[in-house]
Short mmCIF file of C-alpha atoms in Angstrom, two decimals:
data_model
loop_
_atom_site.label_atom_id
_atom_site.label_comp_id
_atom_site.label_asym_id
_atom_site.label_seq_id
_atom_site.Cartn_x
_atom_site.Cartn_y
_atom_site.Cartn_z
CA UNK G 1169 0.00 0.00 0.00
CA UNK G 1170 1.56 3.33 -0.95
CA UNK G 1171 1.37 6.93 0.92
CA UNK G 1172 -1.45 8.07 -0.82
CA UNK G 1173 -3.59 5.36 -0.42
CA UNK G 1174 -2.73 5.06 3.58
CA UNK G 1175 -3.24 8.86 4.02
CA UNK G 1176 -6.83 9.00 3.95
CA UNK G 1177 -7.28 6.37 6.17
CA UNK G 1178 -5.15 7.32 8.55
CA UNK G 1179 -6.13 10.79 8.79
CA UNK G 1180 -9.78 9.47 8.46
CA UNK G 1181 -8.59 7.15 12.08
CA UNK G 1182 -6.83 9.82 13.38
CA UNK G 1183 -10.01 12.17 13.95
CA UNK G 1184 -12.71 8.95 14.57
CA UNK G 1185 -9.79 8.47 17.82
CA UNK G 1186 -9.57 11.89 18.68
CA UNK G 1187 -13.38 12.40 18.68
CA UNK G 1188 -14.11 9.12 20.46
CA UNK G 1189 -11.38 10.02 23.18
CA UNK G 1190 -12.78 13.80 23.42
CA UNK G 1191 -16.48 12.87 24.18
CA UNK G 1192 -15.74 10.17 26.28
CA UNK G 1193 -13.06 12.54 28.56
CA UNK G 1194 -15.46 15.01 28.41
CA UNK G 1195 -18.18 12.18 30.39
CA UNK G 1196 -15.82 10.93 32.51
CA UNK G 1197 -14.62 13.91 34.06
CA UNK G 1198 -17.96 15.44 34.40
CA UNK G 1199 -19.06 11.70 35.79
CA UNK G 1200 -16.23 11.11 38.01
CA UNK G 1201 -15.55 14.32 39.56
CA UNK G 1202 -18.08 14.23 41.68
CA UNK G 1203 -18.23 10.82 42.22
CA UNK G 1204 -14.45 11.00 43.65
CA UNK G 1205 -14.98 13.89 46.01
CA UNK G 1206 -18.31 12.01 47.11
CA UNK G 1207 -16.15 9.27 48.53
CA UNK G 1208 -14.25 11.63 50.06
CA UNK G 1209 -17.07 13.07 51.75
CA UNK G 1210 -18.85 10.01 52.62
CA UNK G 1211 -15.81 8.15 54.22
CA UNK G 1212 -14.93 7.82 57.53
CA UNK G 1213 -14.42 11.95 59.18
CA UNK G 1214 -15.51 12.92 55.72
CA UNK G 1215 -18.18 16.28 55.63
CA UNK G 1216 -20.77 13.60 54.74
CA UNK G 1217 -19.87 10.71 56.60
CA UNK G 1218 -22.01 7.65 55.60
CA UNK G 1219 -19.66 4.62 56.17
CA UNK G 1220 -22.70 1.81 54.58
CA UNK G 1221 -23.01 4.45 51.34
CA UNK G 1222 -19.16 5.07 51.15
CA UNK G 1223 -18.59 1.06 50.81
CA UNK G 1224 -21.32 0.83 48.71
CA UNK G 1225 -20.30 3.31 45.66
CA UNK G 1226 -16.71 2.47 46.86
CA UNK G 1227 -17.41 -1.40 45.62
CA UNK G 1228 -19.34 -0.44 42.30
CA UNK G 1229 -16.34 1.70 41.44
CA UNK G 1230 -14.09 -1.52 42.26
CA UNK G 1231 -16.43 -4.10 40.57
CA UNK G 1232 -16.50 -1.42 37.36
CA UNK G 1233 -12.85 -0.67 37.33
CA UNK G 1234 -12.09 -4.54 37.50
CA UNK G 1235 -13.83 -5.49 34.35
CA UNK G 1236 -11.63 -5.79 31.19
CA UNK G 1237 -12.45 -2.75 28.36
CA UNK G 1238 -13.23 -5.65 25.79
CA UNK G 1239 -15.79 -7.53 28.26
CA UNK G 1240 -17.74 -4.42 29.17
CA UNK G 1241 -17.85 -3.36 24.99
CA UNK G 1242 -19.88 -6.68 24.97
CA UNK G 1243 -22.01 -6.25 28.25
CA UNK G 1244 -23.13 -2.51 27.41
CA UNK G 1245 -24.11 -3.59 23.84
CA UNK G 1246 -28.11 -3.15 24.74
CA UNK G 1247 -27.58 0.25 26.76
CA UNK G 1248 -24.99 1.06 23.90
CA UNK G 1249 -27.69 1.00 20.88
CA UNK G 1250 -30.71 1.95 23.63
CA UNK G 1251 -28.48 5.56 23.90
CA UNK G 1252 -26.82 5.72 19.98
CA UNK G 1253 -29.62 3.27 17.82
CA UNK G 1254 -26.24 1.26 16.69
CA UNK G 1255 -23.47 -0.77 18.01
CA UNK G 1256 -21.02 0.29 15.74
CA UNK G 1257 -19.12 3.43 14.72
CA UNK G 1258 -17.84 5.89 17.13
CA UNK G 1259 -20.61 7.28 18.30
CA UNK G 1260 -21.30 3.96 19.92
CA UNK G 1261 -17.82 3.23 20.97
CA UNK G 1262 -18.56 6.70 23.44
CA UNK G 1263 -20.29 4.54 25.37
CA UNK G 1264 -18.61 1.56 26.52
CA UNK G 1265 -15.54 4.77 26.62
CA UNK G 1266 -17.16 6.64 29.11
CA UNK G 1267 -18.76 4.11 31.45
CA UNK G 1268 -15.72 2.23 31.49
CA UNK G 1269 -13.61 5.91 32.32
CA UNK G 1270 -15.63 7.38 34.66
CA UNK G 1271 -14.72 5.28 37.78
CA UNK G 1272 -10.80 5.26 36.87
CA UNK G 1273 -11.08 8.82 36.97
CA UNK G 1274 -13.38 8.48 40.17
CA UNK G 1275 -10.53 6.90 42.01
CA UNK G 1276 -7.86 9.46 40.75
CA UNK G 1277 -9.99 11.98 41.59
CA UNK G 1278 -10.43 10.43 45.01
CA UNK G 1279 -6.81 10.30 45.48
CA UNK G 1280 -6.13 13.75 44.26
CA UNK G 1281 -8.83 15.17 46.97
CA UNK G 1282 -7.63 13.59 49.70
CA UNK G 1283 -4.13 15.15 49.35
CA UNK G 1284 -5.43 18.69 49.95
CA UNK G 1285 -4.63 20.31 53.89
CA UNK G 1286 -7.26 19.53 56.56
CA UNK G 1287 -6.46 23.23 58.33
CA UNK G 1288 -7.94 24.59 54.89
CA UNK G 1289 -11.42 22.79 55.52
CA UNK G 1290 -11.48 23.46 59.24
CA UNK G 1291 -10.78 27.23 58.19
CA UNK G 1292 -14.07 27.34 55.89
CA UNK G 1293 -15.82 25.71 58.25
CA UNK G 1294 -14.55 27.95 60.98
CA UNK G 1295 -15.57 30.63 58.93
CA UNK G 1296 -19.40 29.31 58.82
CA UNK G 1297 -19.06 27.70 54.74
CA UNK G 1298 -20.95 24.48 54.48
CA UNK G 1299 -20.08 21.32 52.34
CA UNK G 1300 -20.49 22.92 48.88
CA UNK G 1301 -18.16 25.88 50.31
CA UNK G 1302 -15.54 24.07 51.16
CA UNK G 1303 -16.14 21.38 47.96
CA UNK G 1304 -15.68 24.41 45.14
CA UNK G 1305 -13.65 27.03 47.18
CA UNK G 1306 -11.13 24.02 48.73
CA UNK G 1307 -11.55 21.31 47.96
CA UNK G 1308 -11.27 21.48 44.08
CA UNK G 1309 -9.19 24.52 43.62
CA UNK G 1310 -6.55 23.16 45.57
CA UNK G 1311 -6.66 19.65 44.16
CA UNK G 1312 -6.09 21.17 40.90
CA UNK G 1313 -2.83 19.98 39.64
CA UNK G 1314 -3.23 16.90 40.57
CA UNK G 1315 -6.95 16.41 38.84
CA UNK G 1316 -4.82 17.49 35.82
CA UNK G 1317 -2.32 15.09 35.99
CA UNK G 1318 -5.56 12.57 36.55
CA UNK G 1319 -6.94 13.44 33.55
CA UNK G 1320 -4.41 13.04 31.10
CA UNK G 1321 -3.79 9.91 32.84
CA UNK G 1322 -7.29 9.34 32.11
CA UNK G 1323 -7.26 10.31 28.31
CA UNK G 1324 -3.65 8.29 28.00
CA UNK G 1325 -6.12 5.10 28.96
CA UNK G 1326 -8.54 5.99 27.27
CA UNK G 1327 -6.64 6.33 23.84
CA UNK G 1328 -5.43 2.37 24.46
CA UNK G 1329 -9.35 1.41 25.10
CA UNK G 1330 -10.16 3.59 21.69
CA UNK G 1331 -7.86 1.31 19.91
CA UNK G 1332 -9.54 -1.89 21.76
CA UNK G 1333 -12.67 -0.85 20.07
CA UNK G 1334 -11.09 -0.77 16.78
CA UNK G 1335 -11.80 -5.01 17.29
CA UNK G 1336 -15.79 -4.35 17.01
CA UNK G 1337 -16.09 -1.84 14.13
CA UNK G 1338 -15.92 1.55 16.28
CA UNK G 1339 -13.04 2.84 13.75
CA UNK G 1340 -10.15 4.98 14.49
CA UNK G 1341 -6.43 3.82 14.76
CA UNK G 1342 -7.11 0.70 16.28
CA UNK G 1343 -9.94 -0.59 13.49
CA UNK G 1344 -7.14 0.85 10.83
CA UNK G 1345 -4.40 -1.50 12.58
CA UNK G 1346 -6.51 -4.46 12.99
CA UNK G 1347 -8.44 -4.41 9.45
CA UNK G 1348 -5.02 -3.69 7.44
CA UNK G 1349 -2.21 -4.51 9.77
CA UNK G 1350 -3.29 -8.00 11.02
CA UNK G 1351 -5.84 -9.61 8.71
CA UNK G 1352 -4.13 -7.66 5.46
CA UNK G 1353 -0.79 -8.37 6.17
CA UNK G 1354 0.29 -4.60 5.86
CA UNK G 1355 2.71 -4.32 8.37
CA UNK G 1356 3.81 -0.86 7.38
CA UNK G 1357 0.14 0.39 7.63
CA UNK G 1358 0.36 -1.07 11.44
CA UNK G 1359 3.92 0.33 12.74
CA UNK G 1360 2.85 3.82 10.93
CA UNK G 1361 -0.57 3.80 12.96
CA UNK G 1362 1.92 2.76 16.24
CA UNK G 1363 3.80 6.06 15.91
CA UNK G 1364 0.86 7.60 15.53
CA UNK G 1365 -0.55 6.56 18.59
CA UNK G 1366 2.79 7.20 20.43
CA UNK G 1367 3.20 10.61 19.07
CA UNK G 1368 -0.79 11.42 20.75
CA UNK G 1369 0.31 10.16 23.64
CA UNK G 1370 3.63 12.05 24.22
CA UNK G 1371 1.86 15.06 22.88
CA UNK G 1372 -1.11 14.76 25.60
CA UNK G 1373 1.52 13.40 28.19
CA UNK G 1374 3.79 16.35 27.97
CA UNK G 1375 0.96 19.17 27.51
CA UNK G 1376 -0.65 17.40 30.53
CA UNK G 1377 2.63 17.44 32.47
CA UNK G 1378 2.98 21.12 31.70
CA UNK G 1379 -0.19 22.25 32.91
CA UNK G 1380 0.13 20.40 36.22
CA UNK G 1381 3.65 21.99 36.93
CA UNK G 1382 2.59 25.30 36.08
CA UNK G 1383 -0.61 25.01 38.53
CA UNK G 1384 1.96 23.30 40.86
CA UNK G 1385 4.45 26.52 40.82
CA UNK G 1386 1.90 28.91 41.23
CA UNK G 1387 0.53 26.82 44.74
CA UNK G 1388 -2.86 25.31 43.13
CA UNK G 1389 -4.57 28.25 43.97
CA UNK G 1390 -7.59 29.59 41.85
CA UNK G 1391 -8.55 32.46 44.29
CA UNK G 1392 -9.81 32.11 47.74
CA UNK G 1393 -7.33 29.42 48.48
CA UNK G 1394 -4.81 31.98 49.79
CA UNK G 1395 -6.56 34.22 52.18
CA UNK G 1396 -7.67 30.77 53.97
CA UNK G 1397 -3.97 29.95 54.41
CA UNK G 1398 -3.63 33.84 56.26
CA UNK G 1399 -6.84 32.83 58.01
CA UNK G 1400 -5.10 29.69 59.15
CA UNK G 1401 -1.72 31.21 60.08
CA UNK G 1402 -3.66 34.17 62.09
CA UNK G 1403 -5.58 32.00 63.94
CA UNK G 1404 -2.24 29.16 64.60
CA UNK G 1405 -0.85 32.68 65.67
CA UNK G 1406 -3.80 33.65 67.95
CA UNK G 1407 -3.97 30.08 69.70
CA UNK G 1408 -0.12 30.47 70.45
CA UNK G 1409 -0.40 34.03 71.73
#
């Protein structure tokens, strides 16, 4: 197969990928955002402590994030064409994509929230905010960096499950690999559509990585996140005086 023949194709694969992995970020994070700083919230000393409702979306989380990307392509299949009418294309891969991202990113999320200084929530509280307070003016803002660096780890994974669906007709790079590079024998076609993928991923990796430092340098502050660290230090410096 010559260049001109593989160029439409792959540039064809290259925006069925890049639209599957968009939409299905887009889900997750909106999906798994709050779910993460729920368990936060609901565990034990959370804002919302509810130990029985903590284990219980703790174990769906575990029982979804333990299911292989292929398997769960196969289970969602009726919810898949009850949402899109079809179980093929990209619009259907979304699916399977974002059910199967949202509690990864849950768990990333629930790590990132749980790094964040307690003295920061006692000071909101202190200062009479309630949950949602101390959720959007601490809670997120000063998890930021690291909800970055979850969600390019999130779109990284989700790239490798876009190529996965390439196996059951959703298109992109994977399909292009699979229909050409294994059962056509065009091994060039395959190794090109590699370096693709590994050029998307470096690309994402890196602009990720950037982002995270630059929040990271600056303190992970969005606003309010400062004058409840001079609240805290005034009032360490009250109780010492």
């Amino acid at each position: 197969m010559t260049w001109a023949e593989m160029q439409p194709l792959l540039s064809q694969a290259c925006w069925d990928t890049l639209y599957m992995v968009g939409w299905s970020t887009i889900v997750a994070v909106v999906g798994g955002l709050p779910l993460g700083v729920l368990l936060v919230l609901t565990d034990k000393g959370g804002l919302l402590q509810n130990v029985v409702a903590n284990k219980v979306v703790g174990q769906v989380v575990n029982v979804a994030r333990s299911m292989p990307f292929i398997i769960l392509m196969v289970a969602l299949m009726g919810f898949t064409r009850t949402v899109t009418g079809t179980t093929i294309g990209r619009e259907a891969a979304i699916v399977p994509l974002a059910v199967g991202a949202i509690p990864f990113f849950a768990r990333l999320v629930e790590t990132a929230v749980r790094e964040v200084d307690g003295g920061l929530v006692e000071a909101v509280q202190a200062m009479g905010g309630n949950t949602w307070t101390v959720v959007r003016k601490v809670l997120v803002p000063e998890s930021l960096p690291s909800l970055i660096s979850s969600t390019t780890t999130t779109v990284v994974a989700l790239i490798g499950y876009s190529a996965m669906a390439g196996t059951v007709g959703a298109g992109g790079l994977g399909d292009i690999a699979i229909r050409y590079g294994y059962q056509r024998f065009e091994t060039g076609l395959m190794w090109i559509t590699v370096a693709i993928l590994a050029v998307v991923i470096s690309l994402i990796q890196f602009a990720g990585d950037y982002a995270a430092r630059s929040l990271h340098r600056r303190g992970g502050r969005s606003g309010p996140a400062p004058k409840l660290r001079l609240l805290k230090s005034r009032t360490a410096a009250g109780e010492t005086a």
